[in-house]
Coordinates of C-alpha atoms in Angstrom, one line a residue:
M83 CA 35.4 45.5 -5.1
T84 CA 38.4 46.8 -7.0
P85 CA 38.0 46.4 -10.8
T86 CA 40.1 43.7 -12.2
R87 CA 42.5 44.7 -15.0
R88 CA 41.5 43.1 -18.2
L89 CA 44.0 40.6 -19.7
S90 CA 44.8 40.8 -23.4
P91 CA 43.4 37.9 -25.4
P92 CA 46.8 36.4 -26.2
V93 CA 47.8 36.4 -22.5
A94 CA 44.5 35.0 -21.4
L95 CA 44.7 32.3 -24.2
G96 CA 48.2 31.4 -23.1
G97 CA 46.9 30.7 -19.6
A98 CA 44.2 28.5 -21.1
V99 CA 46.8 26.6 -23.1
A100 CA 48.9 26.1 -19.9
I101 CA 45.8 24.7 -18.3
G102 CA 45.5 22.2 -21.1
V103 CA 49.1 21.1 -20.8
M104 CA 48.8 20.5 -17.1
T105 CA 45.5 18.6 -17.6
A106 CA 47.1 16.3 -20.1
V107 CA 50.1 15.5 -17.8
Q108 CA 47.7 15.0 -14.9
A109 CA 45.5 12.7 -16.9
R110 CA 48.5 10.3 -17.7
I111 CA 49.7 10.4 -14.0
N112 CA 46.3 9.7 -12.6
G113 CA 45.7 7.1 -15.3
V114 CA 48.8 5.2 -14.3
L115 CA 47.9 5.6 -10.6
G116 CA 44.4 4.2 -11.3
V117 CA 46.0 1.1 -13.0
R118 CA 48.5 0.6 -10.2
V119 CA 45.9 0.7 -7.4
D120 CA 43.3 -1.0 -9.6
N121 CA 40.6 1.5 -8.8
G122 CA 40.2 4.8 -10.7
I123 CA 38.0 6.4 -8.1
V124 CA 40.5 5.7 -5.3
A125 CA 43.2 7.2 -7.5
G126 CA 41.1 10.3 -8.0
L127 CA 40.6 10.6 -4.2
I128 CA 44.4 10.4 -3.7
S129 CA 44.9 13.1 -6.3
F130 CA 42.4 15.4 -4.8
A131 CA 43.6 14.9 -1.3
V132 CA 47.2 15.8 -2.3
G133 CA 45.8 19.0 -4.0
L134 CA 43.7 19.9 -1.0
L135 CA 46.7 19.6 1.3
A136 CA 48.9 21.7 -1.0
L137 CA 46.3 24.4 -1.2
A138 CA 45.9 24.5 2.5
A139 CA 49.6 25.0 2.9
V140 CA 49.7 27.8 0.3
I141 CA 46.7 29.6 1.9
A142 CA 48.3 29.5 5.3
C143 CA 51.3 31.4 3.9
I144 CA 49.4 34.1 1.9
P145 CA 47.4 36.8 3.9
S146 CA 45.1 37.7 1.0
A147 CA 44.2 34.1 0.5
R148 CA 43.4 33.7 4.1
R149 CA 41.1 36.7 3.9
G150 CA 39.4 35.2 0.9
V151 CA 38.8 32.0 2.9
V152 CA 37.3 34.1 5.7
R153 CA 35.0 35.8 3.2
L154 CA 34.0 32.4 1.8
A155 CA 33.2 31.0 5.2
G156 CA 31.2 34.1 6.1
G157 CA 29.2 33.9 2.9
I158 CA 28.4 30.2 3.5
R159 CA 27.4 31.0 7.1
Q160 CA 25.3 33.9 6.2
R161 CA 23.9 32.2 3.1
T162 CA 24.9 35.0 0.8
I163 CA 26.7 32.5 -1.5
P164 CA 24.3 30.2 -3.3
F165 CA 24.8 26.5 -2.6
W166 CA 25.4 25.6 -6.3
M167 CA 28.5 27.9 -6.3
L168 CA 30.1 25.5 -3.8
L169 CA 29.7 22.4 -6.0
G170 CA 32.3 23.0 -8.8
G171 CA 34.6 20.5 -7.1
A172 CA 32.0 17.7 -7.7
C173 CA 32.8 18.0 -11.5
G174 CA 36.5 18.0 -10.7
A175 CA 35.9 14.8 -8.9
L176 CA 34.3 13.3 -12.0
T177 CA 37.3 14.5 -14.1
V178 CA 40.0 12.9 -12.0
S179 CA 38.0 9.7 -11.5
T180 CA 37.6 9.5 -15.3
Q181 CA 41.3 10.0 -15.7
G182 CA 42.0 7.1 -13.3
I183 CA 39.5 4.8 -15.1
T184 CA 40.2 5.6 -18.8
A185 CA 43.5 7.5 -19.4
G186 CA 45.7 4.6 -18.5
V187 CA 43.9 2.4 -21.1
L188 CA 42.9 4.8 -23.9
G189 CA 45.9 7.1 -23.7
V190 CA 45.8 10.8 -23.1
S191 CA 44.9 11.7 -26.6
L192 CA 41.7 9.7 -26.7
F193 CA 40.8 10.9 -23.2
T194 CA 41.3 14.5 -24.3
V195 CA 39.2 14.4 -27.4
G196 CA 36.3 13.0 -25.4
V197 CA 36.7 15.9 -23.0
V198 CA 36.9 18.3 -26.1
A199 CA 33.4 17.3 -27.2
G200 CA 31.8 17.8 -23.8
Q201 CA 33.7 21.0 -23.1
T202 CA 32.9 22.6 -26.5
L203 CA 29.2 21.9 -26.5
H204 CA 28.6 22.9 -22.9
G205 CA 30.9 26.0 -23.2
L206 CA 28.8 27.3 -26.1
V207 CA 25.6 26.9 -24.1
L208 CA 27.0 28.4 -20.8
D209 CA 28.4 31.4 -22.7
R210 CA 25.1 32.0 -24.5
I211 CA 23.0 32.0 -21.3
G212 CA 25.6 34.1 -19.4
F213 CA 26.3 31.5 -16.7
G214 CA 30.1 32.3 -16.5
P215 CA 31.7 35.3 -14.8
A216 CA 32.2 37.1 -18.2
G217 CA 28.3 37.3 -18.5
V218 CA 26.6 36.7 -21.9
V219 CA 29.2 36.1 -24.5
A220 CA 27.9 36.4 -28.1
V221 CA 27.8 33.2 -30.1
T222 CA 29.6 34.6 -33.2
P223 CA 30.2 32.6 -36.4
G224 CA 33.8 32.3 -35.5
R225 CA 33.0 30.7 -32.1
V226 CA 30.5 28.3 -33.7
L227 CA 33.1 27.3 -36.3
G228 CA 35.7 26.9 -33.6
G229 CA 33.3 24.5 -31.7
A230 CA 32.6 22.6 -34.9
L231 CA 36.3 22.2 -35.7
A232 CA 36.9 21.0 -32.1
L233 CA 34.2 18.3 -32.7
A234 CA 35.9 17.4 -36.0
A235 CA 39.0 16.6 -34.0
V236 CA 36.9 14.1 -32.1
G237 CA 35.7 12.5 -35.3
I238 CA 39.4 12.1 -36.4
S239 CA 40.3 10.4 -33.2
L240 CA 37.4 7.9 -33.4
S241 CA 38.3 6.8 -37.0
G242 CA 40.3 3.7 -37.7
D243 CA 40.2 0.8 -35.1
V244 CA 39.7 2.8 -32.0
L245 CA 36.0 1.8 -31.5
A246 CA 37.0 -1.8 -32.0
T247 CA 39.7 -1.7 -29.3
A248 CA 37.9 0.3 -26.6
P249 CA 34.4 -0.1 -25.1
L250 CA 31.9 2.6 -25.8
W251 CA 31.3 3.4 -22.2
M252 CA 35.0 4.2 -21.7
L253 CA 34.8 6.7 -24.6
L254 CA 31.6 8.3 -23.1
L255 CA 33.1 9.0 -19.7
P256 CA 35.6 11.6 -21.0
F257 CA 32.7 13.4 -22.7
A258 CA 30.8 13.6 -19.4
A259 CA 34.0 14.9 -17.8
G260 CA 34.3 17.6 -20.5
V261 CA 30.7 18.8 -19.7
G262 CA 31.7 19.0 -16.1
I263 CA 34.9 20.9 -16.7
A264 CA 33.0 23.6 -18.6
W265 CA 30.5 24.0 -15.7
Q266 CA 33.3 23.8 -13.1
A267 CA 35.2 26.6 -14.8
A268 CA 32.2 28.9 -14.9
T269 CA 31.1 28.1 -11.4
N270 CA 34.5 28.6 -9.9
G271 CA 34.9 31.8 -11.8
R272 CA 31.6 33.1 -10.3
L273 CA 32.7 32.1 -6.8
A274 CA 36.1 33.7 -7.2
Q275 CA 34.4 37.0 -8.1
R276 CA 32.0 36.7 -5.2
V277 CA 34.8 36.1 -2.6
Q278 CA 37.4 38.2 -4.4
S279 CA 39.9 35.4 -4.3
P280 CA 40.5 32.7 -7.0
I281 CA 42.6 30.6 -4.5
A282 CA 39.7 30.6 -2.0
A283 CA 37.3 29.4 -4.8
T284 CA 39.8 26.7 -5.7
F285 CA 40.1 25.6 -2.1
M286 CA 36.3 25.3 -1.9
S287 CA 36.4 23.3 -5.2
F288 CA 38.9 20.8 -3.7
I289 CA 36.9 20.5 -0.5
A290 CA 33.7 19.6 -2.4
G291 CA 35.6 17.3 -4.7
T292 CA 37.3 15.5 -1.9
I293 CA 33.9 14.9 -0.1
A294 CA 32.3 13.6 -3.3
L295 CA 35.3 11.3 -3.9
L296 CA 35.3 10.0 -0.3
V297 CA 31.6 8.9 -0.8
A298 CA 32.3 7.4 -4.2
A299 CA 35.4 5.6 -3.1
G300 CA 33.6 4.2 -0.1
I301 CA 30.9 2.8 -2.4
S302 CA 33.5 1.5 -4.9
V303 CA 35.5 -0.3 -2.1
A304 CA 32.3 -1.8 -0.7
L305 CA 31.3 -3.2 -4.1
R306 CA 34.8 -4.2 -5.5
G307 CA 36.9 -4.8 -2.4
M308 CA 40.0 -3.0 -1.2
P309 CA 42.3 -1.4 -3.8
A310 CA 45.9 -2.5 -4.3
Q311 CA 48.6 -0.9 -2.1
P312 CA 49.4 2.7 -3.2
P313 CA 52.7 2.7 -5.2
A314 CA 55.9 4.2 -3.7
E315 CA 57.0 6.4 -6.6
P316 CA 56.6 10.1 -5.6
W317 CA 55.8 11.3 -9.2
L318 CA 52.5 9.3 -9.2
Y319 CA 51.2 11.8 -6.6
V320 CA 52.0 15.0 -8.5
G321 CA 48.6 14.9 -10.3
G322 CA 46.9 16.6 -7.3
L323 CA 49.4 19.5 -7.4
L324 CA 48.8 20.0 -11.1
G325 CA 45.0 19.9 -10.5
A326 CA 45.2 22.6 -7.9
A327 CA 47.3 24.8 -10.2
Y328 CA 45.1 24.6 -13.3
I329 CA 41.8 25.0 -11.4
L330 CA 43.2 28.1 -9.7
L331 CA 44.4 29.5 -13.0
G332 CA 41.0 28.7 -14.6
A333 CA 39.1 30.5 -11.9
F334 CA 41.2 33.6 -12.6
I335 CA 41.2 33.7 -16.4
V336 CA 37.7 32.5 -17.3
A337 CA 36.4 36.0 -16.6
H338 CA 38.8 37.3 -19.3
T339 CA 38.1 34.6 -22.0
G340 CA 34.5 33.3 -21.5
V341 CA 33.9 29.6 -21.0
L342 CA 34.2 28.5 -24.6
L343 CA 37.4 30.3 -25.5
M344 CA 39.1 29.1 -22.3
G345 CA 38.0 25.6 -23.2
L346 CA 39.3 25.8 -26.7
G347 CA 42.7 27.1 -25.5
S348 CA 42.8 24.3 -23.0
V349 CA 42.0 21.8 -25.7
L350 CA 45.0 23.1 -27.8
G351 CA 47.3 22.7 -24.8
Q352 CA 45.8 19.3 -24.0
L353 CA 46.0 17.8 -27.5
T354 CA 49.6 19.1 -28.1
A355 CA 50.8 17.7 -24.8
S356 CA 48.8 14.5 -25.3
V357 CA 50.5 13.8 -28.7
V358 CA 53.9 14.2 -27.1
I359 CA 53.0 12.0 -24.1
D360 CA 51.4 9.3 -26.3
L361 CA 54.3 9.2 -28.7
V362 CA 56.8 8.8 -25.9
W363 CA 54.6 6.6 -23.7
P364 CA 51.9 4.9 -25.9
A365 CA 48.8 3.3 -24.5
A366 CA 47.2 0.1 -25.4
A367 CA 44.1 1.6 -27.2
G368 CA 45.7 4.9 -28.4
P369 CA 45.2 6.3 -31.9
Q370 CA 47.6 6.1 -34.8
L371 CA 50.2 8.8 -35.6
W372 CA 48.2 10.3 -38.5
Q373 CA 45.2 10.7 -36.1
L374 CA 47.3 12.4 -33.5
L375 CA 48.7 14.9 -35.9
G376 CA 45.3 15.5 -37.5
M377 CA 43.7 16.2 -34.1
V378 CA 46.3 18.9 -33.3
V379 CA 46.0 20.7 -36.6
V380 CA 42.2 20.8 -36.3
A381 CA 42.4 21.9 -32.7
V382 CA 44.8 24.8 -33.5
A383 CA 42.4 25.9 -36.3
S384 CA 39.4 25.8 -33.8
V385 CA 41.2 28.2 -31.4
I386 CA 42.3 30.6 -34.2
V387 CA 38.8 31.0 -35.7
A388 CA 37.3 31.5 -32.2
L389 CA 39.6 34.3 -31.1
P390 CA 37.8 37.6 -30.7
R391 CA 38.6 40.1 -33.5
R392 CA 39.4 43.7 -32.9
R393 CA 37.4 46.3 -34.9

């Protein structure tokens, strides 16, 4: 394998911030779609199906991506790729379903801070045990402080009347999604290294996620009945395209940042974009303005203190 050129920390962090911005926009789109079809899981399935089709079209046009898919298929057939490396998309399915269920009610900011908590705690653990493609990443005081500040942003978001206006289970779902996002980033990064193609790893992630969501949507429809008719507005189906873009970007840059730092950069992008979205388009149970601003300030500090220092 040809060695991959190392990205500088600012460039890699910029990619992580872009992931966060796309995630925030996707959360609001899928949240609105979930409300319109009255089923967050079905909304997640629609989003993943759009992303899967878009990736298939891109792969068909790029020879190196096609070769990556061939290596992926060969590894699966010969069992040289562990089964767990193929399951990153299941966590993506959890994320988009959670967006469809909660983001339309809580607002993007509250959804994001729940994700922050899960991503931060799990990112620290995964880096320490060396699960991600960057190997064992030292848990330095700066990284621990960065994680603590990210959790402080969660505390700010839950102050005031938030707990009185939103059920606890709806606040816990984003936390579970954050845990899954950290594991998905590490798993997709490892698979991208194995098949030498981030886009092939992303394609596998969408296949696994679509299968998981098909099963979950079938169970949901059996229990709750048919969802409402899908809306006609084209912008409500852009969430899948954004999901494909940020999963692909994450699979590429996680080897340059580690799981935790990529998560913190993503948090910065998510919270900043979330504030803008919720100010322009407020949700029923969203936090107050002082909470929004406080979350962003603390999130920025969490990324700054976690950045690697050059000797």
